[in-house]
mmCIF file of C-alpha atoms in Angstrom:
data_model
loop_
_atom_site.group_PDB
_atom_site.id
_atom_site.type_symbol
_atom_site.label_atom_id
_atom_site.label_comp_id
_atom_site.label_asym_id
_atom_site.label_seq_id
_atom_site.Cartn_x
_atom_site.Cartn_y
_atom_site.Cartn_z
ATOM 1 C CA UNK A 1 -18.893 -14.194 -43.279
ATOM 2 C CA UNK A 2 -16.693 -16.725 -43.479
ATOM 3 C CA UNK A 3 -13.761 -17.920 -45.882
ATOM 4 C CA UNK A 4 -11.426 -20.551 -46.400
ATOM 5 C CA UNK A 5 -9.317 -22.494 -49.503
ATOM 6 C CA UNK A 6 -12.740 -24.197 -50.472
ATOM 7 C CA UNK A 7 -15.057 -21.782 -50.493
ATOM 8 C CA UNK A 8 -17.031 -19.014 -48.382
ATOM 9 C CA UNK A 9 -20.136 -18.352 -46.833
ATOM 10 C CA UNK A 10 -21.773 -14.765 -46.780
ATOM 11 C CA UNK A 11 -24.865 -13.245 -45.748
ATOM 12 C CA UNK A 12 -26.899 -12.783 -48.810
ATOM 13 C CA UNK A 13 -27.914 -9.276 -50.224
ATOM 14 C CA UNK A 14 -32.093 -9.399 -49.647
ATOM 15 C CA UNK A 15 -33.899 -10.060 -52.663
ATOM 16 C CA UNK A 16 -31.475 -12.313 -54.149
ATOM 17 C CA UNK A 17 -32.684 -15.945 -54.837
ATOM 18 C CA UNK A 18 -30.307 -18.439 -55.567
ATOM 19 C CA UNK A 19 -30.421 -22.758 -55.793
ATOM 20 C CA UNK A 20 -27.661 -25.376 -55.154
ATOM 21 C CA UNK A 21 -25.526 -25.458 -58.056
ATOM 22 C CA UNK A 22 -25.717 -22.082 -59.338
ATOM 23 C CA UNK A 23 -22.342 -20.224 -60.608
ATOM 24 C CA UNK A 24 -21.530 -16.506 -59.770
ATOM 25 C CA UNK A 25 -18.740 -14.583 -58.843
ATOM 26 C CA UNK A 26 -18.178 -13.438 -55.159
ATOM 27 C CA UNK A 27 -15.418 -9.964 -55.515
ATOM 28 C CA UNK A 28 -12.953 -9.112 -53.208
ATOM 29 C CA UNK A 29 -10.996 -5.876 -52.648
ATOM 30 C CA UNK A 30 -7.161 -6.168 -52.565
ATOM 31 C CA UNK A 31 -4.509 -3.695 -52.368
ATOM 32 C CA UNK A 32 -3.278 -3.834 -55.947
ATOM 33 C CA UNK A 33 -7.160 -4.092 -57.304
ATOM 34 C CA UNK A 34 -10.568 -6.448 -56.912
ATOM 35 C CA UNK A 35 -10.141 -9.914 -57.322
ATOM 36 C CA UNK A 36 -13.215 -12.154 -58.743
ATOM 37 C CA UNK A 37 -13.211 -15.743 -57.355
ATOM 38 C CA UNK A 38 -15.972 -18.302 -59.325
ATOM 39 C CA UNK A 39 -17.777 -19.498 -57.182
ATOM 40 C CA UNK A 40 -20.860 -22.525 -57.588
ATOM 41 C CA UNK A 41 -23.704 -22.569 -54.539
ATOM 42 C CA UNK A 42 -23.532 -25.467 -52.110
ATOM 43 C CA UNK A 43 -26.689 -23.849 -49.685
ATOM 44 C CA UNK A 44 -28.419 -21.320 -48.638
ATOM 45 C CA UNK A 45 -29.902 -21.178 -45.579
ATOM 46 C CA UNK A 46 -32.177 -18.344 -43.532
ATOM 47 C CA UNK A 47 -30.019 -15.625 -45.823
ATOM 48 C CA UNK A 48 -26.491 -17.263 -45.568
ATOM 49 C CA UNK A 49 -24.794 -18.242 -49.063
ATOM 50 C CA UNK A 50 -22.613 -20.942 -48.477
ATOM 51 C CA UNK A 51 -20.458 -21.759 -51.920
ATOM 52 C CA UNK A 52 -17.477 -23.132 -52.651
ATOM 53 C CA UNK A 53 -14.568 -21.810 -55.168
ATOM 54 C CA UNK A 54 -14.920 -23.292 -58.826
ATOM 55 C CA UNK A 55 -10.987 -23.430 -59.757
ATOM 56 C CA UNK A 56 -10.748 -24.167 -63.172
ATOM 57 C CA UNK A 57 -7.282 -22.929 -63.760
ATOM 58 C CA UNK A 58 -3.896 -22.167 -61.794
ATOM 59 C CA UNK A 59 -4.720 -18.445 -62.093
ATOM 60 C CA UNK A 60 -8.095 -19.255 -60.299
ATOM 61 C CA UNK A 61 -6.219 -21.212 -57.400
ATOM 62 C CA UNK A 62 -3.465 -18.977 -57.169
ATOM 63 C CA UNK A 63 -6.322 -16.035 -56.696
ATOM 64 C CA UNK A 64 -8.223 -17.963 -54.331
ATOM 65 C CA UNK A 65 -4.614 -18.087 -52.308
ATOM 66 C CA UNK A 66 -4.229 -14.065 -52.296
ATOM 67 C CA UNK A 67 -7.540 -13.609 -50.808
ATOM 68 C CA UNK A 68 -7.302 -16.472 -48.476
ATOM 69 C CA UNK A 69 -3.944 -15.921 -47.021
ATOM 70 C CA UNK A 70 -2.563 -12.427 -48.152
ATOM 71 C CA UNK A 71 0.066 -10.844 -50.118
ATOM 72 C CA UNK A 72 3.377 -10.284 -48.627
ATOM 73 C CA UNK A 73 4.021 -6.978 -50.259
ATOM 74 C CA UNK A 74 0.903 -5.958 -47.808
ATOM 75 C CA UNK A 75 3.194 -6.329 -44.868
ATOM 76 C CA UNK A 76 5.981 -4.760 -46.171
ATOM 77 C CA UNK A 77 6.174 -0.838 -44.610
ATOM 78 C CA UNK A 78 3.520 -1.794 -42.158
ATOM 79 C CA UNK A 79 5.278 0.307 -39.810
ATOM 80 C CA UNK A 80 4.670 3.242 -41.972
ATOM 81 C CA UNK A 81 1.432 3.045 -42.627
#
């Protein structure tokens, strides 16, 4: 997988079947709880989903910027575990 500010690609569950354009939510586990990004389907190529983040709102793009580069309370204690 890969992810960035604009969008991700993943390897796609088998079975699922979806087109350019499409909308869907990709989740992602955090330390204080899941985070749901929108997403809309650029490709998808021999099983790899490439899509790209649908920010509609400044809760959307400030979500997309937890995921992407982290939470600072996640550092804090590192030493402790």
């Amino acid at each position: 997988s890969n992810l960035s500010e604009s969008g991700v690609a993943l390897e796609m569950p088998v079975g699922l079947r979806l087109q350019p354009g499409d909308r869907g939510v990709v989740r992602f586990p955090l330390y204080d709880g899941p985070v749901d990004l929108p997403i809309e389907v650029i490709v998808t190529v021999k099983g790899m989903l490439r899509a790209m983040f649908v920010m509609e709102n400044v809760a959307a793009a400030e979500n997309v910027t937890r995921v992407v580069h982290g939470r600072a309370d996640a550092w804090l204690d590192w030493k402790t575990g």
